[in-house]
PDB file of C-alpha atoms in Angstrom:
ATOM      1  CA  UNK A 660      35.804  -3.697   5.647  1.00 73.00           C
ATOM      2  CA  UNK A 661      34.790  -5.174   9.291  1.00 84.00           C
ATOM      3  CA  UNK A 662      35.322  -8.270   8.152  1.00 89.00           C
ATOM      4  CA  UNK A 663      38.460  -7.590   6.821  1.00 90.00           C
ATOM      5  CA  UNK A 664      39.787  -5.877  10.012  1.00 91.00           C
ATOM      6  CA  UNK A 665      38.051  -8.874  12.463  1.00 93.00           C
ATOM      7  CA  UNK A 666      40.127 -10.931  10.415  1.00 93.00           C
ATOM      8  CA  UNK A 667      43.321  -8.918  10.904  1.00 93.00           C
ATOM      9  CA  UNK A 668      42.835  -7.664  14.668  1.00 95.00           C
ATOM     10  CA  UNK A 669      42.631 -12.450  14.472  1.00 95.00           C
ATOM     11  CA  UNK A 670      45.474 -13.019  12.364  1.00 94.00           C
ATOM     12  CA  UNK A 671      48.059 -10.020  14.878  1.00 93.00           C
ATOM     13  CA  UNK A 672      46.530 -12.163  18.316  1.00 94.00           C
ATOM     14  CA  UNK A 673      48.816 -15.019  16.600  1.00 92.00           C
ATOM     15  CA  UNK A 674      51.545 -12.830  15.838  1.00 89.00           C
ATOM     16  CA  UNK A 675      51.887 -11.434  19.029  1.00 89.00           C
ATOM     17  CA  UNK A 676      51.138 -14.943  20.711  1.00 92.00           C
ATOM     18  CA  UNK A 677      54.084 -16.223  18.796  1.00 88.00           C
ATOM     19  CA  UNK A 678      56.128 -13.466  19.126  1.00 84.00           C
ATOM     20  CA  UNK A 679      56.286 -13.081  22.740  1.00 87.00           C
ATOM     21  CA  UNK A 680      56.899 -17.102  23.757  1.00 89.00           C
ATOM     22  CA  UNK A 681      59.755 -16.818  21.290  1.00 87.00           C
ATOM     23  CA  UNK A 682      60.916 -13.205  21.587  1.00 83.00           C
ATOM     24  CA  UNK A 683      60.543 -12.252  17.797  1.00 79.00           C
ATOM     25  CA  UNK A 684      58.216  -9.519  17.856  1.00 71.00           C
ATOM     26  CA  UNK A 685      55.665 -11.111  15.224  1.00 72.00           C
ATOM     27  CA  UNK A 686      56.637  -9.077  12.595  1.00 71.00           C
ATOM     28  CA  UNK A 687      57.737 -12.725  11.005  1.00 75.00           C
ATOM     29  CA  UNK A 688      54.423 -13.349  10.491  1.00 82.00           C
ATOM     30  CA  UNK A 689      52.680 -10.280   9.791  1.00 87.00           C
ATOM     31  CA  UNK A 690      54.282  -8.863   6.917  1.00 82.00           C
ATOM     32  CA  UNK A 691      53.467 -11.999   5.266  1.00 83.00           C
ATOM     33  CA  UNK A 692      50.499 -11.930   5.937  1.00 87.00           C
ATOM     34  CA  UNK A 693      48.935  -8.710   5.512  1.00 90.00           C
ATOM     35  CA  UNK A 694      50.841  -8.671   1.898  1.00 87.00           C
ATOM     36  CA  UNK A 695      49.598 -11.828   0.605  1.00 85.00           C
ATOM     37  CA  UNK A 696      46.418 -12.856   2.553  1.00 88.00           C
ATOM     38  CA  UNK A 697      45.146  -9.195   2.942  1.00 91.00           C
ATOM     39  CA  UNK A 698      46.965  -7.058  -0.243  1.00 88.00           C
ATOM     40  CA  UNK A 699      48.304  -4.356   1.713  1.00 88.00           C
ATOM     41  CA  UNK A 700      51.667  -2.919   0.281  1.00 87.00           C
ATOM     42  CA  UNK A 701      55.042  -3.866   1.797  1.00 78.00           C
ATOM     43  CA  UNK A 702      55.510  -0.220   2.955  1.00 81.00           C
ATOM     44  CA  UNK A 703      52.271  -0.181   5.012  1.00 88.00           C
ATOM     45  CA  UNK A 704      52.929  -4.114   6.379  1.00 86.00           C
ATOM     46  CA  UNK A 705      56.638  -3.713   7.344  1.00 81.00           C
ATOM     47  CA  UNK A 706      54.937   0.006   9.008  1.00 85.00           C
ATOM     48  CA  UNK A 707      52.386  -1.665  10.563  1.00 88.00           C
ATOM     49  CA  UNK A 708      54.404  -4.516  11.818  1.00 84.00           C
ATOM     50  CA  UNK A 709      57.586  -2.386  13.540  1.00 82.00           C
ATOM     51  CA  UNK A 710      54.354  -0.422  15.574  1.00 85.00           C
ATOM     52  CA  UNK A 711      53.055  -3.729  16.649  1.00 84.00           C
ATOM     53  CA  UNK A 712      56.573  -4.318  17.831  1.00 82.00           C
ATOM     54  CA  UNK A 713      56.143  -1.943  20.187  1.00 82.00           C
ATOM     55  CA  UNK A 714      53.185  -2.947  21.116  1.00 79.00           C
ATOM     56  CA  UNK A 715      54.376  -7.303  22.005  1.00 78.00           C
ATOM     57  CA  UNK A 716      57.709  -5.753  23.684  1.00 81.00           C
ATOM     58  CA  UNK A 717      55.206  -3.735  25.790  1.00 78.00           C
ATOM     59  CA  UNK A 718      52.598  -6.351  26.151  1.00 79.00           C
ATOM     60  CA  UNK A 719      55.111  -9.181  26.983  1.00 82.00           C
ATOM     61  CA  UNK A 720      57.173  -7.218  29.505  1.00 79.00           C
ATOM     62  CA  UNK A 721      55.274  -6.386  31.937  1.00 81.00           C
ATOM     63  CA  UNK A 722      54.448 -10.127  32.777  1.00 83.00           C
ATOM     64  CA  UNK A 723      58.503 -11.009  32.177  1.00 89.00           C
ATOM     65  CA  UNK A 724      59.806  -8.640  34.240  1.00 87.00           C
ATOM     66  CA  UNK A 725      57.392  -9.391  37.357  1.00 85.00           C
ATOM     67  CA  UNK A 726      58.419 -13.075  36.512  1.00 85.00           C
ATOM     68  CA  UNK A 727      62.138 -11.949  36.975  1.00 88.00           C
ATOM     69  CA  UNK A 728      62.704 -13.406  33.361  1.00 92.00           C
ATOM     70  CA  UNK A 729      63.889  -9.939  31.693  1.00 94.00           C
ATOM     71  CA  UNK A 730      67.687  -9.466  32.028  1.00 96.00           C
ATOM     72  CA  UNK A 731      67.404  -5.819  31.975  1.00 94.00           C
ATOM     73  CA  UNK A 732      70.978  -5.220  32.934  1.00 95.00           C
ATOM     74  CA  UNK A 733      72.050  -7.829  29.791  1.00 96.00           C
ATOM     75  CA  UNK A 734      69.603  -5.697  27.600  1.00 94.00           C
ATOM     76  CA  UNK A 735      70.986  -2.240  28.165  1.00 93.00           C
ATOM     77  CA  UNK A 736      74.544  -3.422  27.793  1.00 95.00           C
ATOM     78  CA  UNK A 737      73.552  -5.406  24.361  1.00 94.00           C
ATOM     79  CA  UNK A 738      71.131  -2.582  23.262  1.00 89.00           C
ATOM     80  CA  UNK A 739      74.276  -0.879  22.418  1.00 90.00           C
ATOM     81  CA  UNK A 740      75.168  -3.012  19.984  1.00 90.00           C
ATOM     82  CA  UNK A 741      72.163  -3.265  18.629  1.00 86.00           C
ATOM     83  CA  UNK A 742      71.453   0.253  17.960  1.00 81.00           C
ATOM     84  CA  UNK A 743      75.106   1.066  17.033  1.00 84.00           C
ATOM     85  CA  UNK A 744      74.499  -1.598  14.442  1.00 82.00           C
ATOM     86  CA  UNK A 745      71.133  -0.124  13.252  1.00 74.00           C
ATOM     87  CA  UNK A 746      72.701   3.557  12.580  1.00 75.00           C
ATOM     88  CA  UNK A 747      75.182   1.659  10.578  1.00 78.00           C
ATOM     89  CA  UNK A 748      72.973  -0.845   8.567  1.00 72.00           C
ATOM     90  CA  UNK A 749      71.137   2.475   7.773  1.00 63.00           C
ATOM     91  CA  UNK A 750      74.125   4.594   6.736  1.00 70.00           C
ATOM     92  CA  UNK A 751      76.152   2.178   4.643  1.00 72.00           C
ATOM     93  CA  UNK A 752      72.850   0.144   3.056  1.00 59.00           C
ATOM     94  CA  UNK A 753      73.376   1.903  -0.430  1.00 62.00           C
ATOM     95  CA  UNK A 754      77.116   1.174  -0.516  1.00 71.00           C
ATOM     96  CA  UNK A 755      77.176  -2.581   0.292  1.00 68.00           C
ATOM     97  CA  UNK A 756      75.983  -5.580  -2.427  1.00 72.00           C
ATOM     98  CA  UNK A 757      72.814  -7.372  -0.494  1.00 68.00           C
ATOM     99  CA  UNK A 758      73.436 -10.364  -2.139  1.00 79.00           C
ATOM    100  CA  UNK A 759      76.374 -10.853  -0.300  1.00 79.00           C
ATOM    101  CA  UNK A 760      75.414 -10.110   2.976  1.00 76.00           C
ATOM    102  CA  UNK A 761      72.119 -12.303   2.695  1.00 81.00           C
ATOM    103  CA  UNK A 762      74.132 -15.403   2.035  1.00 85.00           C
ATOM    104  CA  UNK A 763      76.645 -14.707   5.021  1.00 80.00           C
ATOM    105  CA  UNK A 764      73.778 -13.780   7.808  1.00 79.00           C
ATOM    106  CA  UNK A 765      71.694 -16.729   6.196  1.00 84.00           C
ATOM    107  CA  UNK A 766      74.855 -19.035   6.901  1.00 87.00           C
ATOM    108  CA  UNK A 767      75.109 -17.482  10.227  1.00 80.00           C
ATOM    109  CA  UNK A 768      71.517 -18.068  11.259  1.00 82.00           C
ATOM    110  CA  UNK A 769      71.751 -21.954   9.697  1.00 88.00           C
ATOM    111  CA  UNK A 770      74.781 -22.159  12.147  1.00 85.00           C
ATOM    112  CA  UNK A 771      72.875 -20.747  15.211  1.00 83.00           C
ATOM    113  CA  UNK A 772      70.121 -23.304  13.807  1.00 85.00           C
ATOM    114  CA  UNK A 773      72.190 -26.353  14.058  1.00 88.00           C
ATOM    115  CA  UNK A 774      73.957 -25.613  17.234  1.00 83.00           C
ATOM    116  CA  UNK A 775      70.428 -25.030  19.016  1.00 84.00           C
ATOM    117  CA  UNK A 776      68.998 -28.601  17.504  1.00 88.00           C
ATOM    118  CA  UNK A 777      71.592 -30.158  18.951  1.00 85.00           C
ATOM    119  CA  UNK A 778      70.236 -28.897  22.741  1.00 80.00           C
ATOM    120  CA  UNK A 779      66.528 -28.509  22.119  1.00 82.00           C
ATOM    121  CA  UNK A 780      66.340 -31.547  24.744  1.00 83.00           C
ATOM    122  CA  UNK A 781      68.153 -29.296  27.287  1.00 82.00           C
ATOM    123  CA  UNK A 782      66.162 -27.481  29.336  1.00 84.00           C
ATOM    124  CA  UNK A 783      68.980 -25.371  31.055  1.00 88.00           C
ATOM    125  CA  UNK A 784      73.102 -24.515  30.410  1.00 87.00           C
ATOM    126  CA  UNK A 785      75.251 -26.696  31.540  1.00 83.00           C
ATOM    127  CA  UNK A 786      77.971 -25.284  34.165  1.00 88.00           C
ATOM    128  CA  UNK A 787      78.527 -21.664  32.821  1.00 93.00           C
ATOM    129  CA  UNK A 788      81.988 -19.385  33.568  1.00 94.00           C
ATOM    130  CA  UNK A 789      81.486 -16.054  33.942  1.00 95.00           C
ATOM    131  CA  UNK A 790      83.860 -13.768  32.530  1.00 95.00           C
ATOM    132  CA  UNK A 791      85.186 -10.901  34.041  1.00 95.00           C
ATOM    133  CA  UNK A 792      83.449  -8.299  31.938  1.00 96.00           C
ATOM    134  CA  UNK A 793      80.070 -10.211  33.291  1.00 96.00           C
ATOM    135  CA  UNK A 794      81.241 -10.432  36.794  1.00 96.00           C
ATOM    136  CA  UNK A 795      81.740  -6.348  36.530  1.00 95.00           C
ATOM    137  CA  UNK A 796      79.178  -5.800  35.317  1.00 95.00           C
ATOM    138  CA  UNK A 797      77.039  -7.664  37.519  1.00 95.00           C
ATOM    139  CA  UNK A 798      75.145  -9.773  34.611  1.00 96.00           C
ATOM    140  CA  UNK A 799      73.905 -12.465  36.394  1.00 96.00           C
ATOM    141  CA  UNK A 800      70.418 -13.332  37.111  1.00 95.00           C
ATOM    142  CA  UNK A 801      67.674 -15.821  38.455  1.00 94.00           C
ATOM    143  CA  UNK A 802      64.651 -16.316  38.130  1.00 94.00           C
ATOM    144  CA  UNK A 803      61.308 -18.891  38.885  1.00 92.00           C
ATOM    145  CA  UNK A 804      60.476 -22.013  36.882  1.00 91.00           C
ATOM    146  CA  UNK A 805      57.317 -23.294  37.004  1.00 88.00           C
ATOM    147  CA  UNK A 806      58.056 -26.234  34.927  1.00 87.00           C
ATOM    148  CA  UNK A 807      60.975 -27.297  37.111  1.00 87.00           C
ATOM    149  CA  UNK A 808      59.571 -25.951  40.163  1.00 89.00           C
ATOM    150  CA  UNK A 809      62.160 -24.148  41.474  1.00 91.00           C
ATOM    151  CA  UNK A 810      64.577 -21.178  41.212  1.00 93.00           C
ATOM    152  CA  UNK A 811      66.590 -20.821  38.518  1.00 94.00           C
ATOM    153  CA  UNK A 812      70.611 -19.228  39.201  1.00 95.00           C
ATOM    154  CA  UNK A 813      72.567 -18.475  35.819  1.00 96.00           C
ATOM    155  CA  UNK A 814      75.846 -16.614  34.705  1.00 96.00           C
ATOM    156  CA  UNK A 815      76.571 -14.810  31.703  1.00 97.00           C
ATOM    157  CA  UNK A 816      79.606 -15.251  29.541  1.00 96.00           C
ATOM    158  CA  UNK A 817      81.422 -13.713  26.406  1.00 95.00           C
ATOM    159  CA  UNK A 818      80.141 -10.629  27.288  1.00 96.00           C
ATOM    160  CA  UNK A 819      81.941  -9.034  24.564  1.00 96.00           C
ATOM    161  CA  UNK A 820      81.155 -11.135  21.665  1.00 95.00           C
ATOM    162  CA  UNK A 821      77.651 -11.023  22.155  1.00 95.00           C
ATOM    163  CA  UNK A 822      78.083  -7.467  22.040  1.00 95.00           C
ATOM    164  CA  UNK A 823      80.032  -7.880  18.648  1.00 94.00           C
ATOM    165  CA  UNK A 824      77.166 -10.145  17.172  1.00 90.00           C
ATOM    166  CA  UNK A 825      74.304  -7.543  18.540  1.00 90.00           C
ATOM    167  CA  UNK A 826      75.804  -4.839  16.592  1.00 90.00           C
ATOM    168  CA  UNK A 827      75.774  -7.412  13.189  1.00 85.00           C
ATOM    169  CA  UNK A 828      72.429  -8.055  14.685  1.00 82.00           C
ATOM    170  CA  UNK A 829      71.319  -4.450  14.355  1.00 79.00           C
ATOM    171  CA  UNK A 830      73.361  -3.947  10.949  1.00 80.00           C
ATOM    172  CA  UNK A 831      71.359  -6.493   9.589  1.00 76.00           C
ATOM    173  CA  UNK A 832      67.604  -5.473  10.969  1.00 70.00           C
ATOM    174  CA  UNK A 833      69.234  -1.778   9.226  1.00 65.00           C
ATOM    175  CA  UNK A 834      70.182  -3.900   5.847  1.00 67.00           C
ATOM    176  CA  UNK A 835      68.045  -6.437   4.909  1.00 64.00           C
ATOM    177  CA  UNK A 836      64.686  -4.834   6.721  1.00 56.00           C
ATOM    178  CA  UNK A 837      64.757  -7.948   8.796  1.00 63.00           C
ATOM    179  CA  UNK A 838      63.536  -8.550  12.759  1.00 61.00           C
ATOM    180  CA  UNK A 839      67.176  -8.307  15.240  1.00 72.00           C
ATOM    181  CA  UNK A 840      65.200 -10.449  17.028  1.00 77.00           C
ATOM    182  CA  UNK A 841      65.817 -13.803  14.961  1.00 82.00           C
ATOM    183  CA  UNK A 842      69.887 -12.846  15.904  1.00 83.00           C
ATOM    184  CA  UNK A 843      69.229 -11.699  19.157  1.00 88.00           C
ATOM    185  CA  UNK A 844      67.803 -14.835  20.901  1.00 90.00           C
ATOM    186  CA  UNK A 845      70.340 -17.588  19.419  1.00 89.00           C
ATOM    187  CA  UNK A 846      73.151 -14.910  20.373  1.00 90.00           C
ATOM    188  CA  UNK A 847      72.305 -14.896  23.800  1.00 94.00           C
ATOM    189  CA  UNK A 848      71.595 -18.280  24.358  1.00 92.00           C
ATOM    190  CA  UNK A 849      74.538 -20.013  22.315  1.00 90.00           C
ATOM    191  CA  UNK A 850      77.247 -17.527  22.862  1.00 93.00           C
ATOM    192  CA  UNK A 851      76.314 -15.920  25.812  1.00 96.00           C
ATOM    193  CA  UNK A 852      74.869 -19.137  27.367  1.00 94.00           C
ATOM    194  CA  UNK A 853      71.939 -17.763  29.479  1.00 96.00           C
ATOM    195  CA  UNK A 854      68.912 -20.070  29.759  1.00 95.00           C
ATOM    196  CA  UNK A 855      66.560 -20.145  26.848  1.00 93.00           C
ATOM    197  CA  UNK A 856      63.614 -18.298  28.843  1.00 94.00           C
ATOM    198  CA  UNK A 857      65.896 -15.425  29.760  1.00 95.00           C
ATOM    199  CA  UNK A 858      67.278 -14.866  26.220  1.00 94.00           C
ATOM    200  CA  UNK A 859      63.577 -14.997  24.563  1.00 92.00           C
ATOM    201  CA  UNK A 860      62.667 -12.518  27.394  1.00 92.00           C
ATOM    202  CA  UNK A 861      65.044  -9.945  27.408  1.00 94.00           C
ATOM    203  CA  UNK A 862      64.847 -10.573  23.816  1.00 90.00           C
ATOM    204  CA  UNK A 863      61.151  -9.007  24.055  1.00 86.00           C
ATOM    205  CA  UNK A 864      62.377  -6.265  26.078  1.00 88.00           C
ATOM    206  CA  UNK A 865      64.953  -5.421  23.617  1.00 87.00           C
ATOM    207  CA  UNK A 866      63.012  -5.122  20.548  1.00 82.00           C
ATOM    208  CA  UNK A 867      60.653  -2.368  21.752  1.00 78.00           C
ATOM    209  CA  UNK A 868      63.699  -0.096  21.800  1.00 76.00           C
ATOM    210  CA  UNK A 869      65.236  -0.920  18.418  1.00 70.00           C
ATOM    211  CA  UNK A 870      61.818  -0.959  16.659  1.00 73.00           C
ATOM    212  CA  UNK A 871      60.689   2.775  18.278  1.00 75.00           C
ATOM    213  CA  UNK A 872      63.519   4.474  16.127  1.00 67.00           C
ATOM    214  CA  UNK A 873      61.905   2.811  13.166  1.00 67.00           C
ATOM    215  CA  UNK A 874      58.513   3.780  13.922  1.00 75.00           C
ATOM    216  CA  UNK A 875      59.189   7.741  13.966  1.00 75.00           C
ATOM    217  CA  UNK A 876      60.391   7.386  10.710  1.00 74.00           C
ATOM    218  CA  UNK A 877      57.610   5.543   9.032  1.00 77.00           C
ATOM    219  CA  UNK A 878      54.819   7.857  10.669  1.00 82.00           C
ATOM    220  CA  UNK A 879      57.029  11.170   9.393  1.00 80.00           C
ATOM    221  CA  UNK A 880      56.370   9.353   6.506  1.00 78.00           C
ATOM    222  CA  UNK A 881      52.765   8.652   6.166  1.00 85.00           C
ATOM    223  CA  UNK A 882      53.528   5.010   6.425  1.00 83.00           C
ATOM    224  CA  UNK A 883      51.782   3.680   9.181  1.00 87.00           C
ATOM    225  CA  UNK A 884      47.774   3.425   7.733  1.00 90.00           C
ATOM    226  CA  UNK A 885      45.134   3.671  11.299  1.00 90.00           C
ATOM    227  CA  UNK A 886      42.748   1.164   9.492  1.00 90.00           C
ATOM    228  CA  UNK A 887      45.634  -1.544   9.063  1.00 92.00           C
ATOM    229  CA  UNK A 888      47.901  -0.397  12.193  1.00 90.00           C
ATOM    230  CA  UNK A 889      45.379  -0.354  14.311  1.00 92.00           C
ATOM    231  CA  UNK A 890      43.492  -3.830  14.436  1.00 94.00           C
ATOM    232  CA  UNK A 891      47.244  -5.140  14.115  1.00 92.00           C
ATOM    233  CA  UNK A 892      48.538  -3.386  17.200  1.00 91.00           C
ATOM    234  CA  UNK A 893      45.863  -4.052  19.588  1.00 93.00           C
ATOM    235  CA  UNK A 894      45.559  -8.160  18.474  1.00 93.00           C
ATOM    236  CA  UNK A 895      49.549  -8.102  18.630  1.00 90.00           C
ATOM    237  CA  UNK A 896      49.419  -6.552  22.140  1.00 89.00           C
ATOM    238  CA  UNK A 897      46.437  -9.134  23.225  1.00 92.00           C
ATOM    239  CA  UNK A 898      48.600 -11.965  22.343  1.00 92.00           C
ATOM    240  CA  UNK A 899      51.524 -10.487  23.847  1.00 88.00           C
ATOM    241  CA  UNK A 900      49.858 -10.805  27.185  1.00 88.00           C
ATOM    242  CA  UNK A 901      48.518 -14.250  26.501  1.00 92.00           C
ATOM    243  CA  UNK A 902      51.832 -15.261  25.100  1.00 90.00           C
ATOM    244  CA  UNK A 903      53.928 -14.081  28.649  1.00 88.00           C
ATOM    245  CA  UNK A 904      51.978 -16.055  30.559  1.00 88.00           C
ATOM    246  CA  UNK A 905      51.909 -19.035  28.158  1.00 91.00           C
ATOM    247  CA  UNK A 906      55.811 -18.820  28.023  1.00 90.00           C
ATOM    248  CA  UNK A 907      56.090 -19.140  31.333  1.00 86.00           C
ATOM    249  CA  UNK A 908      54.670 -22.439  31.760  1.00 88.00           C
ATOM    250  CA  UNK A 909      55.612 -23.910  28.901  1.00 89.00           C
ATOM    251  CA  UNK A 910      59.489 -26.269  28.786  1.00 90.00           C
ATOM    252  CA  UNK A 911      62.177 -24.872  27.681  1.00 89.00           C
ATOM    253  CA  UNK A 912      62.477 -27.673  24.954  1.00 88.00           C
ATOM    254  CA  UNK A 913      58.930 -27.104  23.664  1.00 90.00           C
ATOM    255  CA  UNK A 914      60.110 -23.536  23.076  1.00 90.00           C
ATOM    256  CA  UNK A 915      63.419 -24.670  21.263  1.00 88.00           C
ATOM    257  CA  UNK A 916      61.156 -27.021  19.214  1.00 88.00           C
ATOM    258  CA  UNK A 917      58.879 -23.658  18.221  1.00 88.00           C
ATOM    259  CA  UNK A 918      61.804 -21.837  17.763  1.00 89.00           C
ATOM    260  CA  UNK A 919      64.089 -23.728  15.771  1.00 89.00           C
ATOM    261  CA  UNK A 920      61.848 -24.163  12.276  1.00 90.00           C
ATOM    262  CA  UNK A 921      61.594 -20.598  12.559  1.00 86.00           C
ATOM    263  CA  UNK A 922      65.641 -19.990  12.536  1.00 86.00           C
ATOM    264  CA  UNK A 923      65.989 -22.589   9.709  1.00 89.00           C
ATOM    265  CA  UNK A 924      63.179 -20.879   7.496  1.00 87.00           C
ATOM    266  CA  UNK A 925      64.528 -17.887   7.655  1.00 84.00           C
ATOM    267  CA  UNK A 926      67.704 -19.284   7.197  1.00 86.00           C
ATOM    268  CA  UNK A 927      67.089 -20.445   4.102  1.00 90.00           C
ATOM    269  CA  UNK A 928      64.597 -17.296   2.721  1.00 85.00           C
ATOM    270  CA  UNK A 929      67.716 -15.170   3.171  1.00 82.00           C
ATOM    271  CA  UNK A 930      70.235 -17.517   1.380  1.00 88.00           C
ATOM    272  CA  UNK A 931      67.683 -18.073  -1.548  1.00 87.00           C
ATOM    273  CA  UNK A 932      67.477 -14.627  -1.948  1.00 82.00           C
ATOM    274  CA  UNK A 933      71.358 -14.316  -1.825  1.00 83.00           C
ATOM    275  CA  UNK A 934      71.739 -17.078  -4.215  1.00 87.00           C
ATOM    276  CA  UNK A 935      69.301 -15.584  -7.026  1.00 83.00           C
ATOM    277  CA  UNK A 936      70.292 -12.220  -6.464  1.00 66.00           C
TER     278      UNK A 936
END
């Protein structure tokens, strides 16, 4: 049983390493991996994994926002969406065919895929227009490089359809018991066209909030096992920390690179699933 949680409390220090350069939350790779390597259930992984969450949104923020990378004024207004989205995924889940709706997001997500291949060389948006929704709201931001070694000034744009796709964002973390996170970063860096640091970072700080909801309903429930929660939760929040600061010397293009068989995988999971029903 030591063994077995060493080798846990090991595995969630990658998760949470992963999950905070790229602003997933981990949960990518430990549901995987505590249901196949370790033979927990599903219920007590996906449990498990929307605590540890928590735990790299907590981790990773506090070194993102005293970097300046956190948009927090980009994550409240897109939180919205999100949980909007969330409520919605939940209420209509037994009405809608799943099949369906994995082919479309998977489609969507091999879009987002391609689009962010063909810049995973650029290490910052081009020229960027805010609009007026942005300019009200005052969603611009700035921040350090360390890689480029100096101070980073960016806009925000299409305010309001990156608000749309957060709320299809939440729907489908609601639906298909998927991460928003995998939606969230490709929204705000190809449709809101903020720098790829930012978006992975107030990415982080986003998915603390969506996954708490989640997390009183799966201890009500008995869900959430100490003996597997809690080796994953502390090695998630470890690598969290580790993660942050890796991040933030790390290029922008290395991160796409990371990033991008990640989108594609998933991509492709959710339109298998789709096609065989």
């Amino acid at each position: 049983m030591l063994t077995t949680t060493i080798e846990i409390f090991v595995m969630a220090i990658g998760a949470g390493i992963v999950g905070s350069v790229l602003g997933l939350g981990g949960g990518i790779i430990i549901v995987p991996a505590l249901t196949i390597l370790f033979g927990v259930s599903m219920r007590t992984a996906v449990a498990a994994s929307t605590v540890s969450i928590i735990a790299t949104s907590t981790g990773a923020a506090v070194a993102f926002l005293r970097d300046r990378l956190t948009n927090t004024r980009v994550a409240m207004w897109l939180e919205m969406g999100t949980s909007a989205g969330a409520l919605s995924g939940a209420l209509i889940a037994g009405y809608l065919h799943q099949r369906f709706l994995y082919i479309m997001f998977g489609l969507l997500l091999a879009y987002s895929g391609y689009n962010m291949f063909r810049t995973r060389k650029a290490e910052l948006p081009g020229e960027v227009v805010p609009d007026r929704l942005s300019r009200k709201l005052n969603l611009a931001g700035s921040y350090y490089d360390r890689m480029l070694g100096r101070r980073v000034e960016y806009q925000v744009t299409r305010t309001l359809p990156g608000l749309v796709l957060m709320y299809f964002s939440g729907a489908a973390a609601g639906l298909l018991g998927i991460g928003a996170g995998i939606f969230k970063v490709p929204a705000m860096d190809q449709v809101m066209r903020m720098p790829f640091k930012a978006s992975t970072a107030t990415s982080n700080f986003m998915i603390g909030v969506t996954a708490a909801s989640g997390a009183v309903v799966y201890f009500a429930r008995g869900d959430v096992k100490p003996l597997v929660a809690g080796p994953v939760v502390l090695g998630v929040l470890l690598g969290a920390v580790v993660g942050a600061r890796l991040m933030v010397r790390l290029k922008t293009s290395t991160i796409r690179k990371l990033f991008i068989p990640l989108i594609v995988y998933t991509a492709i999971e959710m339109i298998y699933r789709g096609v065989k029903g």
